[in-house]
PDB file of N, CA and C in Angstrom:
ATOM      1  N   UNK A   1       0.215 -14.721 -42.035  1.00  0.00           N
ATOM      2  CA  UNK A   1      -0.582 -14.462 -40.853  1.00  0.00           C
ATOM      3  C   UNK A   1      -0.809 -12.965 -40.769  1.00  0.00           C
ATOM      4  N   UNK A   2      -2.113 -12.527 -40.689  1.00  0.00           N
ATOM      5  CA  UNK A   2      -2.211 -10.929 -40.756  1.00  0.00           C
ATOM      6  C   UNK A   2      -3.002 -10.641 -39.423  1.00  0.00           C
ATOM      7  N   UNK A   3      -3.074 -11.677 -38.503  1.00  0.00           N
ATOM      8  CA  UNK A   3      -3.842 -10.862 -37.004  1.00  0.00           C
ATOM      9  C   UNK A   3      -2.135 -10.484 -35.993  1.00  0.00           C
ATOM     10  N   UNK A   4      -2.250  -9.523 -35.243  1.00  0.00           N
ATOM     11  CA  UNK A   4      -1.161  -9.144 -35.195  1.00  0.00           C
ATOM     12  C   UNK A   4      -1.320  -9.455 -33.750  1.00  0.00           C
ATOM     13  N   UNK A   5      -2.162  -9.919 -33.258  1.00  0.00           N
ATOM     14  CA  UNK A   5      -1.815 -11.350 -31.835  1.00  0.00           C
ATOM     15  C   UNK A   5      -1.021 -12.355 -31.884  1.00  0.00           C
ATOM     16  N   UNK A   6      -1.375 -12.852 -33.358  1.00  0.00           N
ATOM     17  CA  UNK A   6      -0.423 -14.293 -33.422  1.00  0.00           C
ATOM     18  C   UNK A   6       0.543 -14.254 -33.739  1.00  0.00           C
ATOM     19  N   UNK A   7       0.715 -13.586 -34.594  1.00  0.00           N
ATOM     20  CA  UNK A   7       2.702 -13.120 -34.980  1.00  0.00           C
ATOM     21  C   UNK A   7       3.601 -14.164 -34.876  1.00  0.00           C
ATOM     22  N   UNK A   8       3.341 -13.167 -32.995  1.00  0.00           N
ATOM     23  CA  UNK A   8       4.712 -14.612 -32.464  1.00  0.00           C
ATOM     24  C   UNK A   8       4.950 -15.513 -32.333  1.00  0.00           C
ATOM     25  N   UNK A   9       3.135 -16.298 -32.612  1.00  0.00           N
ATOM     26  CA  UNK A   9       3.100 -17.506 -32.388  1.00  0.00           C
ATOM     27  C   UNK A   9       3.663 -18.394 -34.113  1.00  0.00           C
ATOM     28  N   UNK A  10       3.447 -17.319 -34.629  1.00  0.00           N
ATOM     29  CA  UNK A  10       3.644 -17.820 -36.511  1.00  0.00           C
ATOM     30  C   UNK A  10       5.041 -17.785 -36.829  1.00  0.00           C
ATOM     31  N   UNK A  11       6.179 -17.187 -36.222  1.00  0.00           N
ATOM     32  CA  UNK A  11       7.517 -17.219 -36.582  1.00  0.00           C
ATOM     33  C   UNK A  11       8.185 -18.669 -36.673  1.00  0.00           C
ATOM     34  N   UNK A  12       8.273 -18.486 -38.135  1.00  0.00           N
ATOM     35  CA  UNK A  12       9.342 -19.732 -38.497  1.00  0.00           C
ATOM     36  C   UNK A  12       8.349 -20.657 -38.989  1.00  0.00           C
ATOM     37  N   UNK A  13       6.859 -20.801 -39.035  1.00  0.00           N
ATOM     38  CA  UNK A  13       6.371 -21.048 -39.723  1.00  0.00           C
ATOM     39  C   UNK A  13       5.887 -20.626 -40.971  1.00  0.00           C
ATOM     40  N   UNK A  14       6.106 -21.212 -42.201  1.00  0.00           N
ATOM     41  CA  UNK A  14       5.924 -20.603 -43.464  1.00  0.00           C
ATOM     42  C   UNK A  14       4.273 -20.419 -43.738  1.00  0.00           C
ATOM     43  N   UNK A  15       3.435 -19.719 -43.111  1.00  0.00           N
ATOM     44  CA  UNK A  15       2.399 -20.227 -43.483  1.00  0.00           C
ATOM     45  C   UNK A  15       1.747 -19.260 -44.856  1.00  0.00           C
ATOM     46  N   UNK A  16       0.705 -19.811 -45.487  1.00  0.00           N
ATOM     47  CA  UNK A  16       0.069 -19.043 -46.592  1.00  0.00           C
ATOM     48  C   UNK A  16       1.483 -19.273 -48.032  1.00  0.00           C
ATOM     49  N   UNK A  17       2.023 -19.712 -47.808  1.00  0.00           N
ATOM     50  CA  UNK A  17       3.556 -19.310 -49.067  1.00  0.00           C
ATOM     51  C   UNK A  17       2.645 -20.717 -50.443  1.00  0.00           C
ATOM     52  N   UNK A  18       2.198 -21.987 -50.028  1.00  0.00           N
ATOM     53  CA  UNK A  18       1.732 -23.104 -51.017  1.00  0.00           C
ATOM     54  C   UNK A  18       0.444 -23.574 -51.114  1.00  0.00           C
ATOM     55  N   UNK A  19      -0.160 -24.254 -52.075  1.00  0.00           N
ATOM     56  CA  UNK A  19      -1.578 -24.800 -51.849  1.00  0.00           C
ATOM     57  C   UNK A  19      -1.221 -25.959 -51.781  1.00  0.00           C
ATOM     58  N   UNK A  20      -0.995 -26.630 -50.164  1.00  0.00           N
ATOM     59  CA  UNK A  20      -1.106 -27.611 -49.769  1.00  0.00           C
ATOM     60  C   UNK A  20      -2.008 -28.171 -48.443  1.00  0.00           C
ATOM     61  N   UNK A  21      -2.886 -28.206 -48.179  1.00  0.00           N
ATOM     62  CA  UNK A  21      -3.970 -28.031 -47.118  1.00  0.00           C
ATOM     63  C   UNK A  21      -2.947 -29.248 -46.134  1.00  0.00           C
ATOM     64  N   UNK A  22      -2.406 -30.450 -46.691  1.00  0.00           N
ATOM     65  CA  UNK A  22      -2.427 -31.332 -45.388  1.00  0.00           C
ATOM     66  C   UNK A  22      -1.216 -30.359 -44.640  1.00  0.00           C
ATOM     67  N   UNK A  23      -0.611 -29.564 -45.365  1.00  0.00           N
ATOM     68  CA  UNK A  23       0.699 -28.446 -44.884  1.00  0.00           C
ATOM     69  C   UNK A  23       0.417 -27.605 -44.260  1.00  0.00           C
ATOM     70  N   UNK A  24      -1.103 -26.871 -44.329  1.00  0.00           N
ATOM     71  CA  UNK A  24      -1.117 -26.162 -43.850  1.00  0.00           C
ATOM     72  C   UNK A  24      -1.878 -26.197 -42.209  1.00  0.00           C
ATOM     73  N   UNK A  25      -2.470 -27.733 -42.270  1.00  0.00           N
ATOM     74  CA  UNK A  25      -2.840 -27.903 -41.190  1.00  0.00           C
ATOM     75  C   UNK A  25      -2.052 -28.372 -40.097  1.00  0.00           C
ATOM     76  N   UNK A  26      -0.906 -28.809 -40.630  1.00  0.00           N
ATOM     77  CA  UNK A  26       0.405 -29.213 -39.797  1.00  0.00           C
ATOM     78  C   UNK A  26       0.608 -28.252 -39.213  1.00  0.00           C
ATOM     79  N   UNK A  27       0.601 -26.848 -39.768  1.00  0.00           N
ATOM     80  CA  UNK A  27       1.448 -26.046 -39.646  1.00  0.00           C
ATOM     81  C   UNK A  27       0.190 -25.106 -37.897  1.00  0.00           C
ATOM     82  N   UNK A  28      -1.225 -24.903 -38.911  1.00  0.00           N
ATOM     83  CA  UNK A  28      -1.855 -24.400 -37.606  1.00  0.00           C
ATOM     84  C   UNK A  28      -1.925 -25.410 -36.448  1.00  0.00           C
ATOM     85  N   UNK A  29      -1.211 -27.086 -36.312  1.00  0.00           N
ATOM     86  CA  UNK A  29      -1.817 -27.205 -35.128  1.00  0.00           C
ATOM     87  C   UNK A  29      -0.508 -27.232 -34.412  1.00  0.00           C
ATOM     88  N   UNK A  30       0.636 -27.038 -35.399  1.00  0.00           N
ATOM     89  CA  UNK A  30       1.571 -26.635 -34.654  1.00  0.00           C
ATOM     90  C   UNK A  30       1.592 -24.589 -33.700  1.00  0.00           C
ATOM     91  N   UNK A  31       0.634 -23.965 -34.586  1.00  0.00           N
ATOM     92  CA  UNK A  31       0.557 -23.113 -33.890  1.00  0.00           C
ATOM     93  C   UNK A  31      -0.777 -23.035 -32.191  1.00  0.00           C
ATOM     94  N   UNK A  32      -1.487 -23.985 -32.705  1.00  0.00           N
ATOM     95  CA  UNK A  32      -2.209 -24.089 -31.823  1.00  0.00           C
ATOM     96  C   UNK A  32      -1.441 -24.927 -30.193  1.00  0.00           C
ATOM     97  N   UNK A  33      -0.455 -25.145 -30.738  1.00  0.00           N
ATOM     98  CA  UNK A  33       0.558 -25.993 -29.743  1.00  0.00           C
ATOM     99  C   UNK A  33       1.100 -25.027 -29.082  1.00  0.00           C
ATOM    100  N   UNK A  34       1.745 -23.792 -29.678  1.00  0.00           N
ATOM    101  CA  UNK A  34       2.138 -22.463 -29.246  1.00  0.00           C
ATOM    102  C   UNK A  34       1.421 -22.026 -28.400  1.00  0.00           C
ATOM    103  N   UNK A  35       0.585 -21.707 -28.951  1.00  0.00           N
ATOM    104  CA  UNK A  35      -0.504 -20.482 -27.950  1.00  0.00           C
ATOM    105  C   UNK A  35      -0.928 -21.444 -26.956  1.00  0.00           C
ATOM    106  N   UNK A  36      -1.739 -22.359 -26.693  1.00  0.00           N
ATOM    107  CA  UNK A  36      -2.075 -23.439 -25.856  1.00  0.00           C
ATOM    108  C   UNK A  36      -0.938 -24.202 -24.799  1.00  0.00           C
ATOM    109  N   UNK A  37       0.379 -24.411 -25.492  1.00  0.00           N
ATOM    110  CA  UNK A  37       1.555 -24.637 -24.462  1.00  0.00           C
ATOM    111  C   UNK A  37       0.932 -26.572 -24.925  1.00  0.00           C
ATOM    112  N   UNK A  38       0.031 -27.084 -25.428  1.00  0.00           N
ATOM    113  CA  UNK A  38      -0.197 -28.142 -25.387  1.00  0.00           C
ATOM    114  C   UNK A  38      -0.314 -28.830 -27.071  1.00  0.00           C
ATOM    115  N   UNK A  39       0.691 -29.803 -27.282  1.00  0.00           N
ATOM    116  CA  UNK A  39       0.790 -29.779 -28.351  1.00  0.00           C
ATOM    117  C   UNK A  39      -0.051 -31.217 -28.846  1.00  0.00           C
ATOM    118  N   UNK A  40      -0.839 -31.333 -30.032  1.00  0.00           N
ATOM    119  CA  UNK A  40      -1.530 -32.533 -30.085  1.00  0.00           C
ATOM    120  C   UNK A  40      -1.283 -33.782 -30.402  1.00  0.00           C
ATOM    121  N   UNK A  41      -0.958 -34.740 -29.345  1.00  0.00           N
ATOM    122  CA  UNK A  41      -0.518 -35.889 -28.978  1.00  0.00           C
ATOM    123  C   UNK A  41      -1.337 -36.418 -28.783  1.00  0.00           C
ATOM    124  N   UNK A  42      -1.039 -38.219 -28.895  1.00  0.00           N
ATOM    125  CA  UNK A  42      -1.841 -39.228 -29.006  1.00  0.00           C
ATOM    126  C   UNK A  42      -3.090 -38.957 -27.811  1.00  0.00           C
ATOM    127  N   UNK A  43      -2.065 -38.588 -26.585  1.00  0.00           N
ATOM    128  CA  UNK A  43      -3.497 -38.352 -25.515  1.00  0.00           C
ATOM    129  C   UNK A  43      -4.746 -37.128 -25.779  1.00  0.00           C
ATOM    130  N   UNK A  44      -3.681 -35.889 -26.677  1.00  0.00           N
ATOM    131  CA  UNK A  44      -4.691 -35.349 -26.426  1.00  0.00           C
ATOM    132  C   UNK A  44      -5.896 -35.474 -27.527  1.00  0.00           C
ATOM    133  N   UNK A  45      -6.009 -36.610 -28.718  1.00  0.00           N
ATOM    134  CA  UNK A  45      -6.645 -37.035 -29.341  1.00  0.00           C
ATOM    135  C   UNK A  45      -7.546 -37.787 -28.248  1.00  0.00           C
ATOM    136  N   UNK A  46      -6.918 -39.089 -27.994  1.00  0.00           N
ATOM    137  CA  UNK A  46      -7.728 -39.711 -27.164  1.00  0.00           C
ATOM    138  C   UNK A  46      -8.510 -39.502 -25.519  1.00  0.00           C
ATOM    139  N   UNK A  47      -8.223 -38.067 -24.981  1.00  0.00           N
ATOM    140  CA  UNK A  47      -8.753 -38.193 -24.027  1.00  0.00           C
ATOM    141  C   UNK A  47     -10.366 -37.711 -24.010  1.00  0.00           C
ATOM    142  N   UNK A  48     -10.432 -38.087 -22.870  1.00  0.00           N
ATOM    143  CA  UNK A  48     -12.233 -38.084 -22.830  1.00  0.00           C
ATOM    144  C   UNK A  48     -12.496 -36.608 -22.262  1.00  0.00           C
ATOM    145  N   UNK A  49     -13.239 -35.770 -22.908  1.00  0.00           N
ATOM    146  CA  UNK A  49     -13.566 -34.413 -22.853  1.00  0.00           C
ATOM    147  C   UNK A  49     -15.319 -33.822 -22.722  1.00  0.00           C
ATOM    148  N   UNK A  50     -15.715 -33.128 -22.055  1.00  0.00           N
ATOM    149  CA  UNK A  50     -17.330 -32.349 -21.846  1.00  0.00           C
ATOM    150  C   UNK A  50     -17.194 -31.924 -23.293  1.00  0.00           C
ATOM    151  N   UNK A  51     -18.559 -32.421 -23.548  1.00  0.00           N
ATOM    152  CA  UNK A  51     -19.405 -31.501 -25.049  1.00  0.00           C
ATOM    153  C   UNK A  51     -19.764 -30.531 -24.947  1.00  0.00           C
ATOM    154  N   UNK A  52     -19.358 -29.876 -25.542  1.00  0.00           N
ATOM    155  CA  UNK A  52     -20.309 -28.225 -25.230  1.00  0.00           C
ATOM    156  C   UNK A  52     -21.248 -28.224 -26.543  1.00  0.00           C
ATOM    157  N   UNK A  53     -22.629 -27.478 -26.689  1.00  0.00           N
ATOM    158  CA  UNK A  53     -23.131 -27.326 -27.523  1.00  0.00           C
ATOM    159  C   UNK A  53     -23.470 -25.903 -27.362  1.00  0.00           C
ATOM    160  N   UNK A  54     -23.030 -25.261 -28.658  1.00  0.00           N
ATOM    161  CA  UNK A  54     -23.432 -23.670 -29.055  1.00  0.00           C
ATOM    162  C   UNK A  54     -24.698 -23.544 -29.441  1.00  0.00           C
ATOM    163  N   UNK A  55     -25.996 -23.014 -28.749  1.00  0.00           N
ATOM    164  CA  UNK A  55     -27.366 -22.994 -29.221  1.00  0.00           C
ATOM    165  C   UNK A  55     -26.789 -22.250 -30.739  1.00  0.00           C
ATOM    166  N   UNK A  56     -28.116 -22.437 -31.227  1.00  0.00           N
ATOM    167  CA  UNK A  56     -28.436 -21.931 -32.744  1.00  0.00           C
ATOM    168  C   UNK A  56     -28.707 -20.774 -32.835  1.00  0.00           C
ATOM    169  N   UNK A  57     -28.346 -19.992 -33.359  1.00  0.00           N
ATOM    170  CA  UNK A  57     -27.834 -18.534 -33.830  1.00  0.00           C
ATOM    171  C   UNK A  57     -27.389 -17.610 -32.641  1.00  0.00           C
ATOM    172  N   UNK A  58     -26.727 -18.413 -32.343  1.00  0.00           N
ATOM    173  CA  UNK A  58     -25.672 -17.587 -31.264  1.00  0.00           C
ATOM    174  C   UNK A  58     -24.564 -16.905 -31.438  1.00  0.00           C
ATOM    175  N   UNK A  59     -24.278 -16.915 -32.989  1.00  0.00           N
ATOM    176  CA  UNK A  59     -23.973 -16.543 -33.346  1.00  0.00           C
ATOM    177  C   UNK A  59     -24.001 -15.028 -34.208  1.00  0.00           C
ATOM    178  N   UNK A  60     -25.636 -15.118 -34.407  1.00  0.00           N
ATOM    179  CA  UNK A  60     -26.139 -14.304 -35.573  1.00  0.00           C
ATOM    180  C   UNK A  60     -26.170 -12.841 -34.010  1.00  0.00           C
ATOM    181  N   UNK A  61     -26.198 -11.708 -35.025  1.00  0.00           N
ATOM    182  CA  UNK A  61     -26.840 -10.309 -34.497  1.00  0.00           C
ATOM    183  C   UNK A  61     -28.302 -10.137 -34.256  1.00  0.00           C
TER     184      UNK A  61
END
């Protein structure tokens, strides 16, 4: 992890060390559980949520 926001949220997770993608996604949604306080459980798969749509190049400069 090299953004130096998440840090704390990355301790004790090994991340970047293997090339294993289903590992490594374990691993960010366990960090996304961190920072969020909400970790992803059956509900929060299944609950019913607003769509947001990002217009097109809303991104661009």
């Amino acid at each position: 992890m090299d953004i130096p926001e998440y840090l704390p949220y990355a301790a004790g997770l090994e991340l970047g060390t293997k090339r294993d993608h289903e590992r490594d996604i374990h691993l960010m949604f366990c960090m996304m559980g961190r920072i969020t306080g909400r970790f992803a459980d059956r509900d929060w798969w299944t609950a019913t949520r607003t769509f947001y749509r990002i217009p097109d190049r809303s991104w661009e400069r």
